[in-house]
Amino acid sequence: MHVSAAELEITVKKAVIGAGAPPGIGDEIGKAALTLYHQNVDPSPIVALALKNLEGHDAGLFHHKKAIHGRFVPTTSQISAILAGPSICDLIALGRGTVFAQSLDSPLLAIALIAARFLNAEIHDTSGSLHSVRCENGKFNIVKEEIDSWHNTADVKFCLRSKRSTAKQTQMNGAIEADDVCWRQIVTIADKCLVSNSEASRLNDAGAGLIDGD
């Protein structure tokens, strides 16, 4: 299915909000989806699964007091990368040298978030079964054969790297070839955002007084 870059970012943002996350997080996940696309990775399966985990409560929040000190521990079985990824980025941006995330449901989404923020970091699968990934100048380098593996739940270590050059990422303007099934799942969740907003407007009497009663 062909999807424009603008449609991708906006729809993913709406879907994240529709799944119950704050609008600010929706913005960041939308940009992360674009970052995946810019590196020839179809973001739709990655985002769709993360949304499914969040909506189905298979992944959720983390213990905030521990996270402040750089250790993200799940309050349930897994941590949602949608909810934790932006906070991990914030700690790295503030200069935290090392951040650990236990049972992160989509490390690849967190990697894309870091790259989207133009943060320099090195990401390690603590089991040692995967090659480390580097984020620099809005891009990430990843072994192509390991992309699917980075999409699985894992314990992950994020390490701050010294800042290098600030060259801008080359943007791709063509259509995205998204997985049909995954994209429809994202659109379905995005529609919930529209329904929620419409209901809120109705409850707030949106449009009241625009029609003359005579």
PDB file of C-alpha atoms in Angstrom:
ATOM      1  CA  MET A   1       0.000   0.000   0.000  1.00  0.00           C
ATOM      2  CA  HIS A   2       1.373   3.419  -0.996  1.00  0.00           C
ATOM      3  CA  VAL A   3       1.406   5.956   1.849  1.00  0.00           C
ATOM      4  CA  SER A   4       2.858   9.464   1.689  1.00  0.00           C
ATOM      5  CA  ALA A   5       5.349  10.616   4.303  1.00  0.00           C
ATOM      6  CA  ALA A   6       2.900  13.235   5.594  1.00  0.00           C
ATOM      7  CA  GLU A   7       0.086  10.687   5.852  1.00  0.00           C
ATOM      8  CA  LEU A   8       2.391   8.280   7.673  1.00  0.00           C
ATOM      9  CA  GLU A   9       3.415  10.812  10.317  1.00  0.00           C
ATOM     10  CA  ILE A  10      -0.091  12.186  10.906  1.00  0.00           C
ATOM     11  CA  THR A  11      -1.823   8.799  10.966  1.00  0.00           C
ATOM     12  CA  VAL A  12       0.713   7.276  13.344  1.00  0.00           C
ATOM     13  CA  LYS A  13       0.359  10.285  15.650  1.00  0.00           C
ATOM     14  CA  LYS A  14      -3.432   9.882  15.698  1.00  0.00           C
ATOM     15  CA  ALA A  15      -3.135   6.135  16.274  1.00  0.00           C
ATOM     16  CA  VAL A  16      -0.871   6.628  19.291  1.00  0.00           C
ATOM     17  CA  ILE A  17      -3.365   9.109  20.749  1.00  0.00           C
ATOM     18  CA  GLY A  18      -6.202   6.720  19.897  1.00  0.00           C
ATOM     19  CA  ALA A  19      -4.388   4.016  21.846  1.00  0.00           C
ATOM     20  CA  GLY A  20      -4.443   6.243  24.921  1.00  0.00           C
ATOM     21  CA  ALA A  21      -1.049   7.984  24.891  1.00  0.00           C
ATOM     22  CA  PRO A  22      -0.628  11.775  25.235  1.00  0.00           C
ATOM     23  CA  PRO A  23      -0.439  13.934  22.066  1.00  0.00           C
ATOM     24  CA  GLY A  24       3.220  14.790  22.693  1.00  0.00           C
ATOM     25  CA  ILE A  25       4.157  11.128  22.571  1.00  0.00           C
ATOM     26  CA  GLY A  26       2.076  10.829  19.405  1.00  0.00           C
ATOM     27  CA  ASP A  27       4.247  13.529  17.823  1.00  0.00           C
ATOM     28  CA  GLU A  28       7.438  11.676  18.697  1.00  0.00           C
ATOM     29  CA  ILE A  29       6.246   8.276  17.476  1.00  0.00           C
ATOM     30  CA  GLY A  30       5.121   9.896  14.213  1.00  0.00           C
ATOM     31  CA  LYS A  31       8.625  11.278  13.690  1.00  0.00           C
ATOM     32  CA  ALA A  32      10.154   7.916  14.624  1.00  0.00           C
ATOM     33  CA  ALA A  33       8.010   6.243  11.958  1.00  0.00           C
ATOM     34  CA  LEU A  34       9.400   8.693   9.396  1.00  0.00           C
ATOM     35  CA  THR A  35      12.939   7.946  10.546  1.00  0.00           C
ATOM     36  CA  LEU A  36      12.381   4.230   9.949  1.00  0.00           C
ATOM     37  CA  TYR A  37      11.049   5.006   6.483  1.00  0.00           C
ATOM     38  CA  HIS A  38      14.038   7.236   5.689  1.00  0.00           C
ATOM     39  CA  GLN A  39      16.236   4.191   6.304  1.00  0.00           C
ATOM     40  CA  ASN A  40      14.191   1.883   4.093  1.00  0.00           C
ATOM     41  CA  VAL A  41      12.501   0.085   6.977  1.00  0.00           C
ATOM     42  CA  ASP A  42       8.719  -0.318   6.695  1.00  0.00           C
ATOM     43  CA  PRO A  43       7.461   1.260   9.948  1.00  0.00           C
ATOM     44  CA  SER A  44       3.938  -0.182   9.743  1.00  0.00           C
ATOM     45  CA  PRO A  45       4.605  -3.637  11.307  1.00  0.00           C
ATOM     46  CA  ILE A  46       6.725  -2.062  14.049  1.00  0.00           C
ATOM     47  CA  VAL A  47       4.189   0.610  14.963  1.00  0.00           C
ATOM     48  CA  ALA A  48       1.197  -1.730  14.593  1.00  0.00           C
ATOM     49  CA  LEU A  49       2.630  -4.270  17.037  1.00  0.00           C
ATOM     50  CA  ALA A  50       3.631  -1.591  19.554  1.00  0.00           C
ATOM     51  CA  LEU A  51       0.097  -0.169  19.381  1.00  0.00           C
ATOM     52  CA  LYS A  52      -1.406  -3.633  19.782  1.00  0.00           C
ATOM     53  CA  ASN A  53       0.758  -4.268  22.851  1.00  0.00           C
ATOM     54  CA  LEU A  54      -0.263  -0.935  24.370  1.00  0.00           C
ATOM     55  CA  GLU A  55      -3.976  -1.290  23.660  1.00  0.00           C
ATOM     56  CA  GLY A  56      -4.076  -4.891  24.836  1.00  0.00           C
ATOM     57  CA  HIS A  57      -2.082  -4.088  27.996  1.00  0.00           C
ATOM     58  CA  ASP A  58       0.595  -6.600  26.959  1.00  0.00           C
ATOM     59  CA  ALA A  59       3.062  -3.750  27.449  1.00  0.00           C
ATOM     60  CA  GLY A  60       2.711  -0.745  29.684  1.00  0.00           C
ATOM     61  CA  LEU A  61       4.332   1.663  32.079  1.00  0.00           C
ATOM     62  CA  PHE A  62       7.594   1.575  34.011  1.00  0.00           C
ATOM     63  CA  HIS A  63       8.564   2.442  37.593  1.00  0.00           C
ATOM     64  CA  HIS A  64       9.182   6.191  37.407  1.00  0.00           C
ATOM     65  CA  LYS A  65      11.404   6.480  40.495  1.00  0.00           C
ATOM     66  CA  LYS A  66      13.835   3.926  39.071  1.00  0.00           C
ATOM     67  CA  ALA A  67      13.632   5.457  35.594  1.00  0.00           C
ATOM     68  CA  ILE A  68      14.823   8.812  36.928  1.00  0.00           C
ATOM     69  CA  HIS A  69      18.114   7.076  37.736  1.00  0.00           C
ATOM     70  CA  GLY A  70      18.373   5.475  34.307  1.00  0.00           C
ATOM     71  CA  ARG A  71      16.804   2.082  34.948  1.00  0.00           C
ATOM     72  CA  PHE A  72      13.460   1.346  33.297  1.00  0.00           C
ATOM     73  CA  VAL A  73      11.697  -1.576  34.967  1.00  0.00           C
ATOM     74  CA  PRO A  74       8.211  -2.680  33.834  1.00  0.00           C
ATOM     75  CA  THR A  75       5.212  -2.436  36.119  1.00  0.00           C
ATOM     76  CA  THR A  76       3.735  -5.396  34.192  1.00  0.00           C
ATOM     77  CA  SER A  77       5.420  -7.985  31.978  1.00  0.00           C
ATOM     78  CA  GLN A  78       6.828  -5.582  29.376  1.00  0.00           C
ATOM     79  CA  ILE A  79       7.591  -1.898  28.929  1.00  0.00           C
ATOM     80  CA  SER A  80       5.856  -0.135  26.062  1.00  0.00           C
ATOM     81  CA  ALA A  81       8.420   1.530  23.786  1.00  0.00           C
ATOM     82  CA  ILE A  82       5.703   4.025  22.894  1.00  0.00           C
ATOM     83  CA  LEU A  83       5.468   5.172  26.518  1.00  0.00           C
ATOM     84  CA  ALA A  84       9.104   4.732  27.573  1.00  0.00           C
ATOM     85  CA  GLY A  85      10.973   5.687  24.404  1.00  0.00           C
ATOM     86  CA  PRO A  86      10.530   9.465  24.726  1.00  0.00           C
ATOM     87  CA  SER A  87      11.654   9.361  28.382  1.00  0.00           C
ATOM     88  CA  ILE A  88      14.724   7.321  27.439  1.00  0.00           C
ATOM     89  CA  CYS A  89      15.522   9.980  24.831  1.00  0.00           C
ATOM     90  CA  ASP A  90      15.094  12.734  27.426  1.00  0.00           C
ATOM     91  CA  LEU A  91      17.625  11.126  29.759  1.00  0.00           C
ATOM     92  CA  ILE A  92      20.153  10.702  26.954  1.00  0.00           C
ATOM     93  CA  ALA A  93      19.598  14.317  25.867  1.00  0.00           C
ATOM     94  CA  LEU A  94      20.268  15.428  29.451  1.00  0.00           C
ATOM     95  CA  GLY A  95      23.627  13.639  29.396  1.00  0.00           C
ATOM     96  CA  ARG A  96      22.817  10.397  31.198  1.00  0.00           C
ATOM     97  CA  GLY A  97      25.703   8.100  30.240  1.00  0.00           C
ATOM     98  CA  THR A  98      23.843   4.802  30.408  1.00  0.00           C
ATOM     99  CA  VAL A  99      20.161   3.911  30.431  1.00  0.00           C
ATOM    100  CA  PHE A 100      18.837   0.372  30.918  1.00  0.00           C
ATOM    101  CA  ALA A 101      15.410  -0.827  29.801  1.00  0.00           C
ATOM    102  CA  GLN A 102      14.166  -4.215  30.974  1.00  0.00           C
ATOM    103  CA  SER A 103      11.730  -6.143  28.750  1.00  0.00           C
ATOM    104  CA  LEU A 104      11.283  -3.324  26.235  1.00  0.00           C
ATOM    105  CA  ASP A 105       8.631  -4.486  23.769  1.00  0.00           C
ATOM    106  CA  SER A 106      10.096  -2.811  20.657  1.00  0.00           C
ATOM    107  CA  PRO A 107      13.758  -1.810  20.905  1.00  0.00           C
ATOM    108  CA  LEU A 108      13.740  -0.857  17.214  1.00  0.00           C
ATOM    109  CA  LEU A 109      11.071   1.779  17.839  1.00  0.00           C
ATOM    110  CA  ALA A 110      13.176   3.208  20.682  1.00  0.00           C
ATOM    111  CA  ILE A 111      16.190   3.277  18.351  1.00  0.00           C
ATOM    112  CA  ALA A 112      14.159   5.199  15.771  1.00  0.00           C
ATOM    113  CA  LEU A 113      13.066   7.667  18.464  1.00  0.00           C
ATOM    114  CA  ILE A 114      16.693   8.334  19.402  1.00  0.00           C
ATOM    115  CA  ALA A 115      17.656   8.863  15.764  1.00  0.00           C
ATOM    116  CA  ALA A 116      14.646  11.130  15.198  1.00  0.00           C
ATOM    117  CA  ARG A 117      15.868  13.347  18.054  1.00  0.00           C
ATOM    118  CA  PHE A 118      19.354  13.499  16.467  1.00  0.00           C
ATOM    119  CA  LEU A 119      20.898  12.017  19.614  1.00  0.00           C
ATOM    120  CA  ASN A 120      24.202  10.159  19.486  1.00  0.00           C
ATOM    121  CA  ALA A 121      23.976   6.821  21.253  1.00  0.00           C
ATOM    122  CA  GLU A 122      25.001   3.189  21.046  1.00  0.00           C
ATOM    123  CA  ILE A 123      22.365   0.559  21.771  1.00  0.00           C
ATOM    124  CA  HIS A 124      23.159  -2.941  23.024  1.00  0.00           C
ATOM    125  CA  ASP A 125      21.075  -6.072  23.393  1.00  0.00           C
ATOM    126  CA  THR A 126      22.248  -7.142  26.852  1.00  0.00           C
ATOM    127  CA  SER A 127      22.018 -10.827  25.916  1.00  0.00           C
ATOM    128  CA  GLY A 128      24.851 -10.227  23.467  1.00  0.00           C
ATOM    129  CA  SER A 129      23.101 -12.067  20.647  1.00  0.00           C
ATOM    130  CA  LEU A 130      22.805  -9.000  18.377  1.00  0.00           C
ATOM    131  CA  HIS A 131      25.303  -6.499  17.035  1.00  0.00           C
ATOM    132  CA  SER A 132      25.189  -3.092  18.685  1.00  0.00           C
ATOM    133  CA  VAL A 133      23.407  -0.240  16.892  1.00  0.00           C
ATOM    134  CA  ARG A 134      24.728   3.302  16.606  1.00  0.00           C
ATOM    135  CA  CYS A 135      22.583   6.407  16.267  1.00  0.00           C
ATOM    136  CA  GLU A 136      24.241   9.518  14.883  1.00  0.00           C
ATOM    137  CA  ASN A 137      23.118  12.582  12.905  1.00  0.00           C
ATOM    138  CA  GLY A 138      19.526  11.445  12.633  1.00  0.00           C
ATOM    139  CA  LYS A 139      20.364   7.969  11.366  1.00  0.00           C
ATOM    140  CA  PHE A 140      20.985   4.522  12.825  1.00  0.00           C
ATOM    141  CA  ASN A 141      23.188   1.722  11.538  1.00  0.00           C
ATOM    142  CA  ILE A 142      21.812  -1.764  11.957  1.00  0.00           C
ATOM    143  CA  VAL A 143      22.676  -5.152  10.482  1.00  0.00           C
ATOM    144  CA  LYS A 144      19.951  -5.744   7.902  1.00  0.00           C
ATOM    145  CA  GLU A 145      19.501  -9.392   8.866  1.00  0.00           C
ATOM    146  CA  GLU A 146      18.904  -8.369  12.497  1.00  0.00           C
ATOM    147  CA  ILE A 147      16.125  -5.818  11.924  1.00  0.00           C
ATOM    148  CA  ASP A 148      13.387  -8.332  12.778  1.00  0.00           C
ATOM    149  CA  SER A 149      15.254  -9.422  15.914  1.00  0.00           C
ATOM    150  CA  TRP A 150      15.466  -5.822  17.155  1.00  0.00           C
ATOM    151  CA  HIS A 151      11.693  -5.754  16.812  1.00  0.00           C
ATOM    152  CA  ASN A 152      11.342  -8.372  19.588  1.00  0.00           C
ATOM    153  CA  THR A 153      11.119  -7.773  23.334  1.00  0.00           C
ATOM    154  CA  ALA A 154      14.565  -7.509  24.899  1.00  0.00           C
ATOM    155  CA  ASP A 155      16.623  -6.078  27.735  1.00  0.00           C
ATOM    156  CA  VAL A 156      18.454  -3.113  26.221  1.00  0.00           C
ATOM    157  CA  LYS A 157      21.289  -0.797  27.240  1.00  0.00           C
ATOM    158  CA  PHE A 158      21.490   2.711  25.761  1.00  0.00           C
ATOM    159  CA  CYS A 159      24.890   4.416  25.973  1.00  0.00           C
ATOM    160  CA  LEU A 160      25.510   8.097  25.298  1.00  0.00           C
ATOM    161  CA  ARG A 161      28.173   8.797  22.681  1.00  0.00           C
ATOM    162  CA  SER A 162      30.184  11.975  22.219  1.00  0.00           C
ATOM    163  CA  LYS A 163      28.623  14.463  19.834  1.00  0.00           C
ATOM    164  CA  ARG A 164      30.023  14.466  16.322  1.00  0.00           C
ATOM    165  CA  SER A 165      29.042  16.437  13.237  1.00  0.00           C
ATOM    166  CA  THR A 166      25.485  17.693  12.833  1.00  0.00           C
ATOM    167  CA  ALA A 167      24.885  16.932   9.169  1.00  0.00           C
ATOM    168  CA  LYS A 168      21.208  16.832   8.325  1.00  0.00           C
ATOM    169  CA  GLN A 169      19.527  13.634   7.265  1.00  0.00           C
ATOM    170  CA  THR A 170      18.573  13.349   3.596  1.00  0.00           C
ATOM    171  CA  GLN A 171      14.809  13.251   3.301  1.00  0.00           C
ATOM    172  CA  MET A 172      12.933  10.837   1.035  1.00  0.00           C
ATOM    173  CA  ASN A 173       9.875  12.301  -0.636  1.00  0.00           C
ATOM    174  CA  GLY A 174       8.451   9.276  -2.429  1.00  0.00           C
ATOM    175  CA  ALA A 175       5.530   7.141  -1.323  1.00  0.00           C
ATOM    176  CA  ILE A 176       6.043   4.537   1.379  1.00  0.00           C
ATOM    177  CA  GLU A 177       5.255   0.930   0.562  1.00  0.00           C
ATOM    178  CA  ALA A 178       3.554  -0.096   3.804  1.00  0.00           C
ATOM    179  CA  ASP A 179       2.321  -3.544   4.739  1.00  0.00           C
ATOM    180  CA  ASP A 180      -1.419  -3.565   3.917  1.00  0.00           C
ATOM    181  CA  VAL A 181      -2.611  -5.444   7.003  1.00  0.00           C
ATOM    182  CA  CYS A 182      -0.448  -3.510   9.460  1.00  0.00           C
ATOM    183  CA  TRP A 183      -1.372  -0.175   7.912  1.00  0.00           C
ATOM    184  CA  ARG A 184      -5.091  -0.932   8.193  1.00  0.00           C
ATOM    185  CA  GLN A 185      -4.562  -1.781  11.868  1.00  0.00           C
ATOM    186  CA  ILE A 186      -2.880   1.589  12.416  1.00  0.00           C
ATOM    187  CA  VAL A 187      -5.645   3.462  10.570  1.00  0.00           C
ATOM    188  CA  THR A 188      -8.312   1.666  12.628  1.00  0.00           C
ATOM    189  CA  ILE A 189      -6.693   2.810  15.876  1.00  0.00           C
ATOM    190  CA  ALA A 190      -6.187   6.313  14.454  1.00  0.00           C
ATOM    191  CA  ASP A 191      -9.939   6.494  13.806  1.00  0.00           C
ATOM    192  CA  LYS A 192     -10.483   6.099  17.556  1.00  0.00           C
ATOM    193  CA  CYS A 193      -8.679   9.402  18.042  1.00  0.00           C
ATOM    194  CA  LEU A 194     -11.166  11.091  15.707  1.00  0.00           C
ATOM    195  CA  VAL A 195     -14.146   9.489  17.434  1.00  0.00           C
ATOM    196  CA  SER A 196     -12.818  10.525  20.849  1.00  0.00           C
ATOM    197  CA  ASN A 197     -12.277  14.111  19.724  1.00  0.00           C
ATOM    198  CA  SER A 198     -15.730  14.288  18.139  1.00  0.00           C
ATOM    199  CA  GLU A 199     -17.359  13.033  21.331  1.00  0.00           C
ATOM    200  CA  ALA A 200     -15.404  15.562  23.398  1.00  0.00           C
ATOM    201  CA  SER A 201     -16.551  18.340  21.084  1.00  0.00           C
ATOM    202  CA  ARG A 202     -20.173  17.202  21.399  1.00  0.00           C
ATOM    203  CA  LEU A 203     -19.965  17.165  25.189  1.00  0.00           C
ATOM    204  CA  ASN A 204     -18.502  20.658  25.128  1.00  0.00           C
ATOM    205  CA  ASP A 205     -21.406  21.875  22.962  1.00  0.00           C
ATOM    206  CA  ALA A 206     -19.178  22.587  19.972  1.00  0.00           C
ATOM    207  CA  GLY A 207     -21.106  24.621  17.429  1.00  0.00           C
ATOM    208  CA  ALA A 208     -23.772  25.732  19.905  1.00  0.00           C
ATOM    209  CA  GLY A 209     -25.282  29.076  19.018  1.00  0.00           C
ATOM    210  CA  LEU A 210     -24.268  28.979  15.368  1.00  0.00           C
ATOM    211  CA  ILE A 211     -27.829  28.297  14.205  1.00  0.00           C
ATOM    212  CA  ASP A 212     -30.548  30.862  14.798  1.00  0.00           C
ATOM    213  CA  GLY A 213     -33.445  29.303  16.676  1.00  0.00           C
ATOM    214  CA  ASP A 214     -36.050  31.437  14.932  1.00  0.00           C
TER     215      ASP A 214
END
